[in-house]
Structures are given as C-alpha cells and as structure tokens.
XYZ file of C-alpha atoms in Angstrom:
320
model
C 208.307 163.920 196.815
C 205.520 162.728 194.514
C 201.942 162.477 195.621
C 200.655 158.907 195.566
C 197.223 158.151 194.184
C 195.017 155.152 193.540
C 193.994 154.039 190.039
C 190.359 152.921 189.771
C 189.849 150.311 187.051
C 186.502 150.610 185.253
C 187.475 147.531 183.232
C 187.459 145.269 186.281
C 184.872 146.669 188.708
C 181.301 147.896 188.729
C 180.227 151.318 190.007
C 179.508 150.370 193.629
C 182.852 148.569 193.938
C 184.721 151.541 192.478
C 183.104 153.922 194.955
C 184.014 151.653 197.861
C 187.603 151.380 196.625
C 187.817 155.169 196.436
C 186.698 155.428 200.058
C 189.255 152.823 201.118
C 191.957 154.634 199.134
C 191.255 157.915 200.914
C 191.265 156.205 204.302
C 194.555 154.477 203.463
C 196.289 157.795 202.783
C 196.240 157.982 198.991
C 196.124 161.594 197.838
C 194.368 161.453 194.455
C 192.340 159.213 192.136
C 192.707 158.166 188.532
C 189.805 156.438 186.801
C 189.856 154.718 183.422
C 187.373 155.573 180.662
C 186.438 152.516 178.588
C 183.488 151.258 176.576
C 184.839 147.684 176.709
C 187.146 145.879 179.109
C 190.354 144.590 177.548
C 189.079 141.017 177.903
C 186.004 139.216 179.198
C 187.809 138.093 182.359
C 187.972 141.708 183.527
C 184.257 141.790 182.998
C 183.091 145.388 183.590
C 182.935 148.796 181.911
C 180.625 151.334 183.582
C 180.115 154.815 182.128
C 182.881 156.822 183.742
C 180.989 160.115 183.976
C 178.257 158.567 186.101
C 180.878 157.086 188.410
C 182.665 160.448 188.710
C 179.400 162.021 189.803
C 179.151 159.497 192.620
C 182.825 159.918 193.519
C 182.314 163.656 193.909
C 180.010 162.925 196.855
C 181.851 159.901 198.266
C 185.391 161.268 198.649
C 187.288 164.551 198.828
C 190.253 163.454 196.691
C 191.206 165.018 193.334
C 189.897 162.941 190.407
C 191.236 162.559 186.870
C 190.272 160.436 183.883
C 193.156 158.274 182.718
C 192.354 158.630 180.002
C 189.407 159.891 177.963
C 189.536 159.865 174.157
C 187.549 162.950 173.032
C 187.772 162.296 169.311
C 185.690 159.423 167.896
C 183.238 157.716 170.262
C 182.345 161.030 171.900
C 182.497 164.430 170.234
C 184.775 166.901 172.064
C 181.828 169.241 172.666
C 180.097 166.473 174.647
C 183.272 165.581 176.541
C 183.707 169.253 177.408
C 180.239 169.353 178.962
C 180.926 166.171 180.952
C 184.290 167.482 182.177
C 182.949 170.913 183.093
C 180.095 169.378 185.108
C 182.552 167.033 186.836
C 184.728 169.992 187.785
C 181.727 171.839 189.237
C 180.561 168.790 191.186
C 184.028 168.174 192.657
C 184.695 171.809 193.548
C 187.477 172.123 190.950
C 189.098 168.844 192.028
C 188.790 167.358 188.531
C 191.386 167.126 185.770
C 190.634 165.806 182.294
C 193.222 163.303 181.135
C 193.017 162.734 177.383
C 194.706 160.533 174.808
C 194.437 159.351 171.227
C 192.537 156.227 172.248
C 192.206 152.604 171.205
C 190.081 150.934 168.553
C 188.775 148.678 171.338
C 186.627 151.548 172.625
C 186.417 154.072 169.828
C 185.343 152.173 166.703
C 182.064 150.935 168.182
C 179.882 153.244 166.069
C 181.464 152.008 162.856
C 183.734 154.998 162.384
C 187.035 154.553 160.586
C 189.924 154.070 163.002
C 192.625 156.405 161.688
C 196.405 156.011 161.928
C 198.316 157.448 164.870
C 199.365 160.746 163.293
C 195.773 161.530 162.292
C 194.534 160.620 165.775
C 196.983 163.105 167.273
C 195.777 165.831 164.888
C 192.210 165.058 165.926
C 193.197 165.183 169.587
C 194.834 168.601 169.222
C 191.763 170.033 167.495
C 189.495 168.458 170.124
C 191.509 170.147 172.886
C 191.149 173.499 171.150
C 187.379 173.045 170.957
C 187.067 171.991 174.608
C 189.173 174.886 175.882
C 187.003 177.381 174.049
C 183.878 175.785 175.502
C 185.298 175.894 179.044
C 185.159 179.701 178.832
C 181.359 179.555 178.909
C 181.156 181.587 175.712
C 179.323 180.569 172.538
C 181.575 178.573 170.230
C 181.414 178.145 166.468
C 184.129 175.966 164.996
C 184.608 174.506 161.522
C 187.837 172.520 161.454
C 189.256 169.596 159.501
C 187.799 167.058 161.943
C 185.033 168.737 163.978
C 182.167 171.155 163.542
C 180.574 173.024 166.443
C 177.717 175.462 165.921
C 176.204 177.821 168.516
C 177.503 175.673 171.368
C 177.732 177.142 174.845
C 178.324 175.488 178.208
C 176.217 177.146 180.868
C 177.523 175.025 183.752
C 181.252 175.719 183.972
C 183.755 175.815 186.856
C 185.387 179.023 188.062
C 188.623 178.014 186.338
C 188.964 176.074 183.060
C 189.356 172.321 183.501
C 193.060 171.376 183.256
C 193.721 169.034 180.334
C 196.566 166.541 180.729
C 197.726 164.614 177.657
C 198.795 160.989 177.593
C 201.934 160.114 175.662
C 203.819 156.827 175.231
C 206.028 157.921 172.328
C 207.892 161.011 171.119
C 205.081 162.428 168.942
C 202.396 162.281 171.643
C 204.846 163.554 174.251
C 205.696 166.488 172.002
C 201.995 167.291 171.675
C 201.619 167.112 175.456
C 204.537 169.473 175.999
C 203.178 171.939 173.445
C 199.474 172.137 174.339
C 198.873 170.174 177.563
C 198.400 171.379 181.118
C 200.149 168.210 182.228
C 201.603 164.927 180.996
C 200.460 161.336 181.604
C 202.343 158.121 180.933
C 202.595 154.639 182.436
C 206.318 153.915 182.262
C 208.906 155.451 184.615
C 210.859 156.763 181.622
C 213.085 159.649 182.649
C 213.908 160.467 179.027
C 210.239 160.997 178.160
C 209.742 163.214 181.209
C 212.798 165.217 180.196
C 211.468 165.558 176.624
C 208.169 166.808 177.994
C 209.736 169.359 180.336
C 212.259 170.671 177.804
C 209.654 170.777 175.021
C 207.466 173.239 176.898
C 206.105 171.283 179.841
C 208.378 173.060 182.283
C 207.064 172.693 185.811
C 203.639 171.346 184.816
C 202.205 168.209 186.398
C 203.689 164.864 185.300
C 201.658 161.817 186.327
C 202.369 158.117 185.979
C 200.592 154.905 186.800
C 201.365 151.280 187.474
C 199.552 148.075 188.412
C 200.512 145.624 191.132
C 199.008 142.486 192.612
C 199.208 142.305 196.389
C 198.751 138.743 197.643
C 200.431 136.741 200.388
C 200.983 133.999 197.769
C 203.251 135.387 195.038
C 202.585 132.538 192.614
C 198.842 133.058 192.963
C 199.352 136.781 192.339
C 201.216 136.012 189.115
C 198.401 133.733 187.972
C 195.852 136.435 188.777
C 197.685 139.068 186.731
C 198.154 136.625 183.869
C 194.428 135.828 183.853
C 193.185 139.414 184.122
C 195.826 141.745 182.680
C 198.072 139.777 180.333
C 197.114 142.360 177.680
C 199.573 144.810 179.254
C 202.483 142.680 178.071
C 201.484 142.797 174.395
C 204.076 144.580 172.235
C 203.908 147.526 169.869
C 200.636 149.065 168.721
C 198.412 146.042 169.351
C 196.791 147.843 172.267
C 195.702 150.660 169.971
C 194.509 148.693 166.934
C 192.873 145.446 168.105
C 189.111 146.057 167.890
C 187.480 143.787 170.485
C 188.061 141.944 173.775
C 188.018 138.657 171.866
C 190.968 139.802 169.748
C 192.907 140.701 172.893
C 192.148 137.288 174.350
C 193.570 135.680 171.218
C 196.724 137.812 171.357
C 197.195 137.244 175.091
C 198.006 133.594 174.402
C 201.458 134.896 173.483
C 201.983 136.156 177.054
C 203.456 133.713 179.568
C 203.343 133.746 183.357
C 207.114 134.265 183.341
C 206.610 137.482 181.370
C 204.174 138.662 184.038
C 206.553 137.677 186.831
C 209.346 139.718 185.255
C 207.278 142.818 184.518
C 204.710 143.176 187.325
C 205.125 143.499 191.075
C 203.356 140.509 192.591
C 203.181 139.400 196.210
C 203.625 141.066 199.579
C 207.297 142.066 199.616
C 207.282 145.673 200.831
C 210.597 146.446 199.182
C 209.283 145.335 195.768
C 206.269 147.628 195.999
C 208.310 150.562 197.288
C 210.915 150.084 194.561
C 208.237 150.097 191.847
C 206.855 153.446 192.952
C 210.319 154.836 193.644
C 211.211 154.297 189.983
C 208.618 156.917 189.056
C 209.885 159.284 191.728
C 213.458 158.889 190.472
C 212.290 159.622 186.902
C 210.829 162.967 187.947
C 207.104 162.264 188.296
C 204.902 164.529 190.427
C 202.077 162.028 190.973
C 202.177 158.243 190.908
C 199.014 156.144 190.821
C 198.892 152.444 191.702
C 196.158 149.917 190.918
C 195.579 146.655 192.765
C 194.773 143.858 190.327
C 194.024 141.056 192.782
C 190.881 140.351 194.840
C 192.324 141.164 198.277
C 191.555 144.865 198.162
C 191.263 145.335 201.904
C 194.595 143.586 202.362
C 196.133 145.811 199.691
C 194.917 149.044 201.265
C 196.024 147.950 204.742
C 199.412 146.948 203.320
C 199.914 150.313 201.652
C 198.565 152.300 204.622
C 200.800 150.613 207.188
C 203.911 149.661 205.223
C 204.346 150.975 201.673
C 203.261 154.624 201.894
C 205.071 155.233 205.226
C 208.288 153.764 203.801
C 208.020 155.972 200.711
C 207.666 159.003 202.979
C 210.685 157.919 205.025
C 212.802 157.523 201.876
C 213.036 161.288 201.421
C-alpha cells in the first residue's frame, strides 16, 4: 500500500498558510509532505511564491512529517553548491526527514537572472553534473570541481546530516526517467503511468522510492470546483513543452485561454464524490507508486482535510 502525502503549493499560498496546511495534513492522517519550489507562480491568480527553504525551516518545527521538494531545479537560478547547503541544513533541521526532489526546471523560474534557457537534453546534462557536485558536498569533505557546466573551488559543507540527503529525480519522459533510474535515489512524476514506473525500475531503479502527485478540488458544488480549477490551475492542461519554455506568468495566462472548463472537468477530480477521489489515488497505487501526494486547489481547506480524514484515506486503507 502506498503512503499518502499532502502537496503544499508555494504558488498559491503564503508561508503562514502553508505551515497551517501542513499541521492540518498531519492531523488528518497524511504521512508525508511535498512542497513546490518556485520563483514565480504559474499565473497571477495563484498569487504567491515564498522562498521554499525558509518555509522548510518553519515546517521542521511545526510538524513531524517527512518533507521533500517537488521539485527544486539546482542548475540555473541556484548553483548546485548553494542548493546542497540548503538541502543539508534542511536535513539536519528535520532530523533526516528531508529528501531533495530535483528536476530540469522551467524557464518560468530559472531564466530570471538573464541566463540562457538551454534545450532539454542540455538541461538533463546540467542536472546530472549538479547531482554529482551535491553528492560530493554532502560528504562534508572539501570539493573542487571543474566540469562542463559548473565550477566549485574549496567548497565544504560544515553542517551536514548523518546520512547523505537522498536525491529523487523528476521525469515526465523517457530521457529524464532514464536519468532517474541511473543516478537517482528515487523517482518523481505526476502521472499514474505504469510504463514509466516500469522503465524506471528496470533501468536501475529497482526497489527505490517512486512518488507521484495529483491535484484535486474538493467542494460540495462540483461546478464551482471546476470553475476554481479553471481559474487557478488551467496551466496544467497545456500540451507539450509549453510548461518548460514559457518565460513568465503573463505568457501562461495567454496560453491558458486555450483551456476550457470541459477540459478541466475531464482531467481533474472536482467535487465531493468519495469514489472519484479514491479512484484518482488508486490509479497511482495500481501503477506501482510507493507514495502519492494530493493537493487541494479550492478554498475549503478545512473541508478537504476533514473529507480525507473521515472518508477518503480510510477507504483507501480498506481497499487493500
């Protein structure tokens, strides 16, 4: 049976709200936390984007759940040596309850300093080198590195956890999944795709952690839930590589005009039908995931957590 976690959205909520949601998630019976790492929200309607490492520091004191970034891009906006220090400190503060989820990123967050936004295959090369640098730094030894993408000189992390921080790699296609299976401590994706999980496990992932995430909108009015998702998260229905290459929230808002409410209704669980919510999470279980994280899009957060505590999570446990 998978563990079920809650996905904290830094794009939609400020720090105090995220901390309160984490407390409610723990009280509701969720077993782990994901938290997004963004410089910008996807659109202005979402409206937030706090610095994730500050929030993780607060989470380490507020809850006892495992915490993972989903996901950090350690390649352009932040040098991998800096990400390594942030991750190592987070692991120490949480008592080794922290995992570093990484991915190749989006222009939305990573081009803000004026750096060139490279094509996907180059971003994956950068990510692999960044992981190598961070793993060496997690040892607490002095690191000197001169690679094709990064230089590190006389760098040493003095505050490190007892065990190296696990690094899970996000993959939505074959190339990223292959990288995850080859060098990752775990695999992250957001679609219940059994074929991708199988590729990861056969490619070298074996019995390592496979985590997935989904978004829902709990509301007693299904039509209102659909409108809420369409207003806040229509970007999730955009096709292809738009999510990786559009450079600003305004560009996403322009592209989202292509997304209809019917598209949301067909692709997102909306409303308060227990069976719909259970079926959505069960799809990940059936595909072989070890952890499944769910995010509530709508404003009724207390209703969502009560709904999952009393109805959804117990039914998932009974489905064994």
